[in-house]
Coordinates of C-alpha atoms in Angstrom, one line a residue:
Chain A
M1 CA 111.5 75.5 87.2
A2 CA 112.0 74.4 83.6
G3 CA 111.7 71.3 81.8
F4 CA 112.9 68.3 84.1
N5 CA 114.7 70.7 86.6
K6 CA 113.2 70.0 89.9
V7 CA 115.4 72.1 92.2
V8 CA 113.5 74.6 94.5
S9 CA 115.1 77.2 96.6
S10 CA 113.2 77.7 99.6
Y11 CA 111.4 75.3 102.2
E12 CA 108.2 77.2 101.5
E13 CA 108.2 76.1 97.8
A14 CA 109.2 72.7 98.9
M15 CA 106.1 72.2 100.7
Q16 CA 103.7 74.4 99.0
G17 CA 100.4 72.8 98.6
L18 CA 100.5 70.8 101.9
A19 CA 97.0 71.3 103.5
D20 CA 95.2 70.2 106.7
N21 CA 94.2 66.5 107.2
M22 CA 96.4 65.4 104.4
T23 CA 98.7 62.0 104.3
I24 CA 102.3 62.4 104.1
L25 CA 104.9 59.5 103.9
A26 CA 108.2 59.9 105.6
G27 CA 111.4 58.4 105.1
G28 CA 113.8 57.4 107.8
F29 CA 114.4 54.9 110.5
G30 CA 114.6 56.3 113.9
L31 CA 116.5 59.6 113.5
C32 CA 118.7 58.0 110.8
G33 CA 117.9 59.4 107.1
I34 CA 115.1 61.9 107.9
P35 CA 114.3 64.9 106.2
E36 CA 114.9 67.4 109.1
G37 CA 114.3 70.5 107.3
L38 CA 111.1 69.4 105.6
I39 CA 109.9 68.4 108.9
A40 CA 110.7 71.7 110.4
Q41 CA 108.8 73.3 107.7
I42 CA 105.5 71.3 108.2
K43 CA 106.1 72.6 111.9
K44 CA 106.4 76.2 110.8
M45 CA 103.3 75.9 108.6
G46 CA 101.4 74.6 111.5
T47 CA 99.3 72.2 109.4
K48 CA 97.0 70.0 111.3
G49 CA 95.3 66.9 111.4
L50 CA 98.2 65.1 109.5
T51 CA 98.4 61.5 108.9
I52 CA 101.9 60.3 109.1
V53 CA 103.3 57.1 107.9
S54 CA 106.7 56.6 108.9
N55 CA 108.4 53.6 110.5
N56 CA 108.8 55.8 113.6
C57 CA 108.0 59.0 115.2
G58 CA 111.1 60.8 116.1
V59 CA 112.1 61.5 119.8
D60 CA 111.0 64.6 122.0
G61 CA 112.0 67.8 120.4
F62 CA 113.7 66.2 117.2
G63 CA 112.4 64.3 114.0
L64 CA 108.8 63.7 113.6
G65 CA 108.3 64.2 117.2
I66 CA 108.2 68.2 117.0
L67 CA 105.0 67.7 115.0
L68 CA 103.6 66.5 118.3
E69 CA 104.3 69.7 120.1
D70 CA 101.4 71.5 118.3
R71 CA 99.4 68.5 118.0
Q72 CA 99.6 68.7 114.1
I73 CA 99.4 64.8 113.9
K74 CA 96.0 63.0 114.0
K75 CA 97.2 59.4 112.9
M76 CA 100.6 57.6 112.7
I77 CA 101.0 54.5 110.8
S78 CA 104.1 52.8 112.1
S79 CA 106.0 49.6 113.2
Y80 CA 107.6 51.2 116.5
V81 CA 106.6 54.3 118.3
G82 CA 106.8 55.7 121.8
E83 CA 110.5 56.6 122.0
N84 CA 108.9 60.1 123.3
A85 CA 107.2 60.9 126.4
L86 CA 105.0 63.5 124.5
F87 CA 103.9 60.7 122.0
E88 CA 102.9 58.4 124.9
K89 CA 101.0 61.4 126.7
Q90 CA 98.9 62.1 123.6
L91 CA 98.1 58.3 122.9
I92 CA 96.9 58.0 126.4
A93 CA 94.8 61.0 126.2
G94 CA 93.1 59.8 123.1
E95 CA 94.4 62.8 121.0
L96 CA 96.7 60.7 118.7
E97 CA 95.7 57.6 116.7
V98 CA 98.1 54.8 116.1
E99 CA 97.9 52.1 113.5
L100 CA 100.6 49.6 114.2
T101 CA 101.7 47.8 111.2
P102 CA 104.8 45.3 111.0
Q103 CA 107.9 46.9 109.5
G104 CA 108.1 44.6 106.6
T105 CA 104.4 45.1 105.7
L106 CA 104.7 48.7 106.1
A107 CA 107.7 48.8 103.6
E108 CA 105.8 46.7 101.1
R109 CA 102.8 48.9 101.5
M110 CA 104.8 51.7 100.3
R111 CA 106.4 49.8 97.6
A112 CA 103.0 48.8 96.3
G113 CA 101.3 52.1 96.5
G114 CA 104.1 53.5 94.5
A115 CA 104.0 50.6 92.0
G116 CA 100.2 50.8 91.4
I117 CA 99.3 47.6 93.4
P118 CA 96.4 48.0 95.6
G119 CA 97.0 45.0 97.8
F120 CA 99.1 41.8 98.4
Y121 CA 98.9 38.8 100.7
T122 CA 101.4 38.4 103.3
A123 CA 102.0 35.7 106.0
T124 CA 103.1 38.4 108.4
G125 CA 100.7 39.0 111.1
Y126 CA 98.4 36.2 110.5
G127 CA 96.8 34.8 113.8
T128 CA 97.7 37.9 115.5
P129 CA 96.0 41.2 116.4
V130 CA 97.3 42.8 113.1
A131 CA 95.1 40.2 111.0
E132 CA 91.8 41.6 112.7
G133 CA 89.1 42.6 110.2
K134 CA 91.4 41.6 107.2
E135 CA 90.9 39.1 104.5
V136 CA 92.5 35.5 104.7
K137 CA 93.4 33.3 101.8
E138 CA 95.0 30.2 101.8
F139 CA 97.9 29.6 99.1
N140 CA 99.8 26.0 99.2
G141 CA 98.3 25.2 102.8
R142 CA 99.7 28.4 104.4
N143 CA 97.3 31.2 105.6
Y144 CA 97.9 34.8 104.3
I145 CA 96.4 38.2 105.1
L146 CA 95.4 40.9 102.8
E147 CA 97.4 44.2 103.3
E148 CA 96.7 47.4 101.2
G149 CA 99.2 49.5 99.3
I150 CA 99.5 52.8 100.4
V151 CA 100.1 56.4 98.9
G152 CA 100.4 59.7 100.2
D153 CA 99.2 63.3 99.3
F154 CA 103.1 64.2 100.0
A155 CA 106.2 62.1 100.6
I156 CA 109.1 63.7 102.4
V157 CA 112.4 61.8 101.6
K158 CA 116.2 62.4 102.7
A159 CA 118.9 61.4 100.1
W160 CA 122.3 62.2 100.3
K161 CA 122.8 63.6 96.6
A162 CA 120.3 64.5 93.8
D163 CA 121.1 65.8 90.4
T164 CA 118.7 68.4 89.6
F165 CA 116.6 66.0 87.5
G166 CA 115.8 64.5 90.7
N167 CA 117.7 61.3 90.4
C168 CA 118.9 60.3 93.8
I169 CA 121.5 58.2 95.7
Y170 CA 121.7 57.5 99.6
K171 CA 124.2 57.1 101.9
D172 CA 124.6 53.7 103.9
T173 CA 121.7 52.8 106.1
S174 CA 120.1 56.3 106.0
M175 CA 118.4 54.6 102.7
N176 CA 115.9 52.5 104.8
F177 CA 112.5 53.7 103.9
N178 CA 113.4 57.0 101.8
P179 CA 113.2 55.2 98.2
L180 CA 110.1 53.7 99.2
A181 CA 108.4 57.0 100.2
A182 CA 109.4 58.6 97.2
T183 CA 107.7 56.3 94.9
A184 CA 104.4 56.8 96.6
G185 CA 103.8 60.5 97.3
K186 CA 101.4 62.4 95.1
I187 CA 104.0 65.0 95.3
T188 CA 107.3 64.0 96.4
V189 CA 109.8 66.4 98.0
V190 CA 113.5 65.1 98.4
E191 CA 115.9 67.2 100.8
V192 CA 119.5 66.3 100.0
E193 CA 122.7 67.2 101.2
E194 CA 124.3 68.1 97.9
I195 CA 122.7 68.7 94.5
V196 CA 124.8 68.0 91.4
E197 CA 124.5 68.5 87.7
P198 CA 123.0 65.6 85.6
G199 CA 125.6 63.3 84.6
Q200 CA 127.5 63.6 87.7
L201 CA 125.6 60.4 89.2
K202 CA 126.1 57.4 87.0
P203 CA 122.9 56.1 85.4
S204 CA 123.2 52.8 86.9
E205 CA 124.0 54.2 90.4
I206 CA 120.7 56.0 90.7
Q207 CA 118.7 54.6 93.4
T208 CA 115.5 56.8 93.1
Q209 CA 114.8 57.8 89.7
G210 CA 113.7 61.2 88.7
I211 CA 110.3 60.2 87.6
Y212 CA 109.3 59.9 90.9
V213 CA 110.6 63.1 92.5
D214 CA 108.5 66.6 92.0
R215 CA 111.0 68.7 94.0
V216 CA 114.4 68.7 95.3
I217 CA 116.1 70.9 97.9
K218 CA 119.4 71.4 99.4
G219 CA 119.2 71.3 103.4
T220 CA 121.6 71.3 106.3
F221 CA 121.4 68.3 108.6
E222 CA 122.1 68.1 112.0
K223 CA 122.3 64.1 111.9
R224 CA 121.4 63.4 115.6
I225 CA 122.4 59.9 116.8
E226 CA 119.9 58.1 118.7
R227 CA 122.1 55.5 120.2
R228 CA 125.9 56.1 120.1
V229 CA 127.6 52.9 121.0
T230 CA 131.4 52.4 120.6
R231 CA 134.1 50.2 121.3
E232 CA 137.8 50.6 122.3
A233 CA 140.0 51.3 119.3
Chain B
M1 CA 123.0 25.9 137.6
A2 CA 120.9 28.1 135.2
L3 CA 122.8 29.6 132.4
S4 CA 123.9 33.5 132.4
R5 CA 122.8 35.8 129.4
E6 CA 126.0 35.0 127.9
Q7 CA 126.1 31.5 128.3
I8 CA 122.7 31.2 126.4
A9 CA 124.2 33.4 123.8
M10 CA 127.2 30.9 123.7
R11 CA 124.7 28.1 123.2
V12 CA 122.9 30.0 120.6
A13 CA 126.0 30.7 118.6
Q14 CA 126.8 26.7 118.4
E15 CA 123.6 26.7 116.2
F16 CA 125.4 28.8 113.1
S17 CA 126.5 27.0 110.4
D18 CA 129.3 27.9 108.0
G19 CA 127.9 30.2 105.2
N20 CA 124.6 31.1 107.2
Y21 CA 122.8 34.5 107.0
V22 CA 121.5 35.3 110.5
N23 CA 119.6 37.8 112.0
L24 CA 119.7 38.5 115.7
G25 CA 117.1 40.4 117.7
I26 CA 117.7 42.8 120.5
G27 CA 119.1 41.6 123.7
I28 CA 120.5 38.1 124.4
P29 CA 120.2 37.1 120.5
T30 CA 122.5 40.3 119.9
L31 CA 125.4 38.8 122.3
A32 CA 125.6 35.5 120.0
A33 CA 127.5 37.6 117.6
N34 CA 130.4 37.3 120.0
Y35 CA 130.4 33.7 120.2
V36 CA 130.4 32.8 116.7
P37 CA 132.5 29.2 116.6
E38 CA 136.0 29.5 115.0
G39 CA 136.3 28.6 111.7
I40 CA 132.9 29.6 111.0
S41 CA 131.8 32.6 109.0
V42 CA 128.2 34.0 109.1
M43 CA 126.7 37.0 107.9
M44 CA 124.4 39.2 109.9
H45 CA 121.5 40.7 108.6
S46 CA 120.1 43.8 110.2
E47 CA 116.6 44.6 109.2
N48 CA 117.0 48.3 108.7
G49 CA 118.9 47.6 105.4
L50 CA 122.3 46.1 106.0
L51 CA 123.5 42.5 105.3
G52 CA 127.0 42.2 106.6
M53 CA 126.8 44.1 109.7
G54 CA 130.1 44.2 111.5
P55 CA 131.0 45.4 115.3
Y56 CA 130.3 48.8 117.0
P57 CA 132.3 51.5 115.8
T58 CA 135.3 52.8 117.6
E59 CA 134.9 56.6 118.2
D60 CA 136.4 57.9 115.4
Q61 CA 134.7 55.4 112.9
V62 CA 131.1 56.8 114.3
D63 CA 128.7 57.7 111.4
P64 CA 125.1 58.7 112.2
D65 CA 124.2 57.2 108.5
M66 CA 125.4 53.9 109.9
I67 CA 123.0 52.2 112.4
N68 CA 121.7 48.7 113.1
A69 CA 117.8 47.9 113.6
G70 CA 118.6 48.7 117.3
K71 CA 119.0 52.3 116.2
E72 CA 122.8 51.9 117.4
T73 CA 125.8 53.0 115.6
V74 CA 127.5 50.2 113.6
T75 CA 129.8 49.4 111.0
A76 CA 129.8 47.2 107.9
I77 CA 132.2 44.2 107.2
T78 CA 133.9 43.9 103.9
G79 CA 131.7 42.3 101.6
A80 CA 128.6 43.9 103.2
S81 CA 125.5 45.3 100.9
I82 CA 123.0 48.0 101.9
F83 CA 119.4 48.1 100.8
E84 CA 116.1 49.7 101.2
S85 CA 113.6 48.5 103.8
A86 CA 111.3 46.4 101.4
Q87 CA 114.4 44.6 99.8
S88 CA 115.4 43.8 103.5
F89 CA 111.9 42.3 104.3
A90 CA 111.9 40.6 100.9
M91 CA 115.1 38.9 102.3
I92 CA 113.1 37.8 105.3
R93 CA 109.9 37.4 104.1
G94 CA 111.0 35.4 101.1
G95 CA 112.9 32.9 103.4
H96 CA 116.5 33.8 102.2
V97 CA 117.5 34.4 106.0
D98 CA 118.9 31.0 107.1
I99 CA 118.5 31.5 111.0
T100 CA 116.5 34.4 113.1
V101 CA 117.2 34.5 116.8
L102 CA 114.7 36.5 118.9
G103 CA 113.4 36.9 122.7
A104 CA 109.9 36.2 123.9
F105 CA 107.4 36.5 126.5
E106 CA 105.8 33.1 125.7
V107 CA 106.0 30.2 123.3
D108 CA 103.6 27.4 123.5
V109 CA 103.2 23.9 122.2
K110 CA 102.1 24.8 118.8
G111 CA 104.9 27.0 118.0
N112 CA 103.1 30.1 118.6
I113 CA 104.9 33.1 120.1
A114 CA 104.0 36.1 121.9
S115 CA 106.8 38.7 122.2
W116 CA 105.3 42.3 121.5
M117 CA 102.6 43.2 123.4
I118 CA 101.2 43.1 127.2
P119 CA 97.7 44.3 127.5
G120 CA 97.5 47.1 130.1
K121 CA 101.0 48.2 129.2
L122 CA 102.1 50.9 126.8
V123 CA 102.4 49.1 123.4
K124 CA 105.1 50.5 121.5
G125 CA 104.8 48.4 118.3
M126 CA 106.2 45.1 116.7
G127 CA 108.8 46.5 114.6
G128 CA 109.9 43.8 112.3
A129 CA 109.4 40.9 114.7
M130 CA 106.1 39.7 113.0
D131 CA 107.8 39.5 109.7
L132 CA 111.0 37.8 111.0
V133 CA 108.6 34.9 112.8
A134 CA 106.7 34.6 109.3
G135 CA 109.7 34.4 107.3
A136 CA 112.8 32.9 108.6
Q137 CA 113.6 29.3 107.8
N138 CA 114.7 28.5 111.4
I139 CA 113.5 30.4 114.1
I140 CA 115.5 30.1 117.5
V141 CA 113.7 31.7 120.6
T142 CA 115.7 32.7 123.5
M143 CA 114.4 33.3 127.0
T144 CA 114.4 32.5 130.7
H145 CA 112.5 29.2 131.4
A146 CA 110.1 30.9 133.7
N147 CA 109.3 34.5 134.7
K148 CA 110.5 36.1 137.8
N149 CA 107.7 34.7 139.8
G150 CA 108.7 31.1 138.7
E151 CA 106.0 30.8 136.3
S152 CA 106.6 29.0 133.1
K153 CA 107.0 30.7 129.9
L154 CA 106.7 27.5 127.9
L155 CA 103.0 27.0 127.8
K156 CA 100.3 24.9 126.8
A157 CA 98.8 28.0 124.9
C158 CA 100.0 31.6 124.9
T159 CA 97.9 33.8 126.9
L160 CA 99.4 37.2 125.6
P161 CA 98.6 38.5 121.8
L162 CA 100.6 36.7 119.3
T163 CA 103.4 37.8 117.2
G164 CA 103.1 34.6 115.0
V165 CA 101.5 31.2 114.6
N166 CA 102.8 27.9 114.2
C167 CA 106.5 29.1 113.7
I168 CA 108.8 28.4 116.4
T169 CA 110.7 25.2 116.3
R170 CA 113.6 25.6 118.7
I171 CA 113.9 27.2 122.1
I172 CA 117.0 27.9 123.9
T173 CA 116.5 28.9 127.7
D174 CA 118.7 29.3 130.6
L175 CA 117.8 25.6 131.6
A176 CA 117.2 23.7 128.3
V177 CA 117.4 23.3 124.7
L178 CA 114.0 22.1 123.3
E179 CA 112.4 21.6 120.1
V180 CA 108.8 22.2 119.3
K181 CA 106.6 19.7 117.4
D182 CA 103.5 17.7 117.6
N183 CA 102.1 19.7 120.3
A184 CA 104.7 19.2 122.7
F185 CA 108.4 20.5 123.8
W186 CA 111.1 18.0 123.2
L187 CA 113.8 18.1 125.8
K188 CA 117.2 17.9 123.8
E189 CA 120.0 19.2 126.2
R190 CA 120.0 20.4 129.8
A191 CA 122.1 23.1 131.3
P192 CA 125.0 21.9 133.3
G193 CA 123.7 20.6 136.5
V194 CA 120.0 21.2 135.9
S195 CA 117.9 18.3 136.4
V196 CA 115.2 16.8 133.9
E197 CA 112.7 17.4 137.1
E198 CA 113.6 20.9 137.4
I199 CA 113.0 21.6 133.8
R200 CA 109.8 19.6 133.9
S201 CA 108.5 21.7 136.9
K202 CA 109.2 24.8 135.0
T203 CA 107.4 23.8 131.7
E204 CA 103.6 24.1 131.7
G205 CA 103.3 22.6 128.3
E206 CA 103.6 18.8 127.5
L207 CA 107.3 18.1 127.8
I208 CA 108.8 14.8 126.3
V209 CA 111.9 13.6 127.5
E210 CA 113.5 10.6 125.6
G211 CA 116.3 8.4 127.1
D212 CA 119.4 10.2 129.0
V213 CA 118.9 14.1 128.2
P214 CA 122.9 15.5 127.5
E215 CA 124.3 18.5 129.3
M216 CA 125.2 21.4 127.0
Q217 CA 128.8 21.5 126.1
F218 CA 130.6 24.7 126.5
N219 CA 134.5 24.8 125.4

């Protein structure tokens, strides 16, 4: 690597430094917009005791679900889980911890973490089990709870295209949590479909700025569809 | 007679006004998109990051990068926009979405809603439901009036863990349209052929009936 060139050529290099008991922020919504190759590399490395912050935990045999197979995940911070039988089994057996966080709060916790904001108040979850143990504050007659920003030792991100400086753009709804995770990793790794030269993406089109990105790798993607629903032509 | 799922959805769609931004939850609420009244334009918000959700794709339009909040393949209408999750929930939490429609297990006279967790059963999570009930300007709950055992789901006080407090103002069930205010359910409309007595017998929380309650109108 030289100067601002963030491109790495192997998955080993992309995830170098990942160690047991680290926290990883992962982009993706369901199976849409997930860094497939980076997840596969984590499985290959066999890293254990991981805390993973991601809206969901994949499905059996695909996405983050594959990290359950060798019990690599200690804790999930998610808004909706349990699309996979293995997840359910490990949860009931007490081998896996889950911190359920409302989807918007989860997104904002990543945004805040990346923006250097340690906490924020939100009405979401007030008066529900989510509020247990959290500070409550009243603003203009309405109650809000304190939620904390979140940062990861690593952020793993899927983008559509990046230039070699790490400037990224996303395709359609595969964007989801990816730009947020990208801002909040101590080491942010982006797996993309295509790497282009600086200047090929318009400056005003950039959705994740290279300043947030440490490593870029070109991947290949299966892009499995979770619920294929169609209508007659 | 009690309304079918489709009829509940049809009645929900009558709540839409021209120019509304609408978020529809999974199940009956989603069906309401099929019954938007003629001459009215609404734009559908999908909380995974799409404003201007279109119909399901045809086979050759299927794109794995284009899904809705239910993780189903979907399309975007002309004039749609796509954004990240914090932006999506800023629209919700910030009160910019005009109408949210979602299902529930229970609602009570204080406008509390329980929709995500049944103790003893596996808890999968709340997804975006807590953000939606905390943020939307106008929240409509759709559900059956009573459960399979005939027990009311419109209660004095919710018994299940809550999704949100003091947030529900309007309920459309298979039997009635009701407003929630002043610690009571106010009966506004009856399903065709359903008596006030039947609704009363299936409503545990205080039910207020003013004058003759009209039947719902379907064109």
